[in-house]
């Protein structure tokens, strides 16, 4: 009998479960705001098992108590990166108080608590209703110094928001808890800078910073996945506006300016129907052109197809627009001669 008991103990402590699970459900444990524990109720049948995941930091204390009338239902506790099939930290069948364990955690990360039924009862397809209380106590540091495999400090430079719903933005909070104030929201797919994660309230929280602006705060880590640096922001070419005024006693003006690549400038001048508009563009590069638009926005002339000089009669009263633009890869200086007769 002693040999059999020792053999069973060896199986348990090396992570080989006494039962062979058919269904293995995983349930994350979350604490209510300000709470240090959670109570969950469930049931297992036969070879089924339930795995509860709970985040904690090294040095904190964990307290687990399983209450059930079924005398062959127990739980195992596994460390970060481990689970059924691996070596367990403890098995509740062999704790000083049956199905109750309190201990100090050796590492930061996500722990697993597996509730299962012994094989002798599982093969009879018995059912066990139970209640399990999981608590984490003890002071946590500001940022966990753990490895990325546990989802804590380190990892990617950027996160991508992944809530699974474009209509469900991710809350940014002032601190690592659902009890902290919401200070912003990020939409599905948003890229955030990673500033380190920690365990609080039974789950992983990550400090993040927006890639635009100075918004910084905490988000629930389960809604993040590894992202890449945002693409460099391409600034839109500037388009300037300038009203054209003729000197007293004249009917024209010479306008000189310099345009950066992709830049444009709108020269606006009023005229009456039946007057003639003249325009001439002089530049050292073929990448400079101009368009003329009527007061209602119609394209009147395009220099790329007709040359850099224009003279034509207007048919509308109002403000006409002559737009000079640069399609070259270098800055270019020009002179635009424009007149109304």
Coordinates of C-alpha atoms in Angstrom, one line a residue, residues 29-37 170-185 198-206 217-223:
X29 CA -10.2 35.0 -12.7
X30 CA -10.9 38.7 -12.3
X31 CA -11.3 40.6 -9.0
X32 CA -14.0 43.2 -8.5
X33 CA -12.6 46.8 -8.1
X34 CA -10.9 47.0 -4.7
X35 CA -11.3 43.3 -3.9
X36 CA -8.4 40.9 -3.3
X37 CA -10.3 37.7 -4.1
X170 CA -10.4 49.7 -25.1
X171 CA -10.6 51.8 -22.0
X172 CA -7.4 53.6 -20.8
X173 CA -7.4 54.0 -17.1
X174 CA -5.4 56.1 -14.6
X175 CA -4.2 53.0 -12.8
X176 CA -4.0 49.2 -13.1
X177 CA -7.6 48.4 -12.0
X178 CA -11.2 48.6 -13.2
X179 CA -11.8 50.9 -10.2
X180 CA -9.5 53.6 -11.7
X181 CA -10.9 56.5 -13.7
X182 CA -11.2 56.1 -17.5
X183 CA -9.0 58.7 -19.1
X184 CA -9.2 57.7 -22.7
X185 CA -10.2 55.0 -25.2
X198 CA 2.2 44.0 -14.1
X199 CA -0.3 41.8 -12.4
X200 CA -3.0 43.5 -10.4
X201 CA -6.5 42.3 -9.3
X202 CA -5.9 38.9 -10.8
X203 CA -5.1 39.9 -14.3
X204 CA -2.3 41.4 -16.4
X205 CA -2.3 45.2 -16.8
X206 CA 0.0 47.1 -19.2
X217 CA -2.3 55.1 -18.8
X218 CA -3.1 51.4 -18.1
X219 CA -5.1 48.9 -20.2
X220 CA -6.2 45.3 -19.6
X221 CA -3.4 43.2 -21.1
X222 CA -5.8 40.5 -22.5
X223 CA -6.9 43.0 -25.2

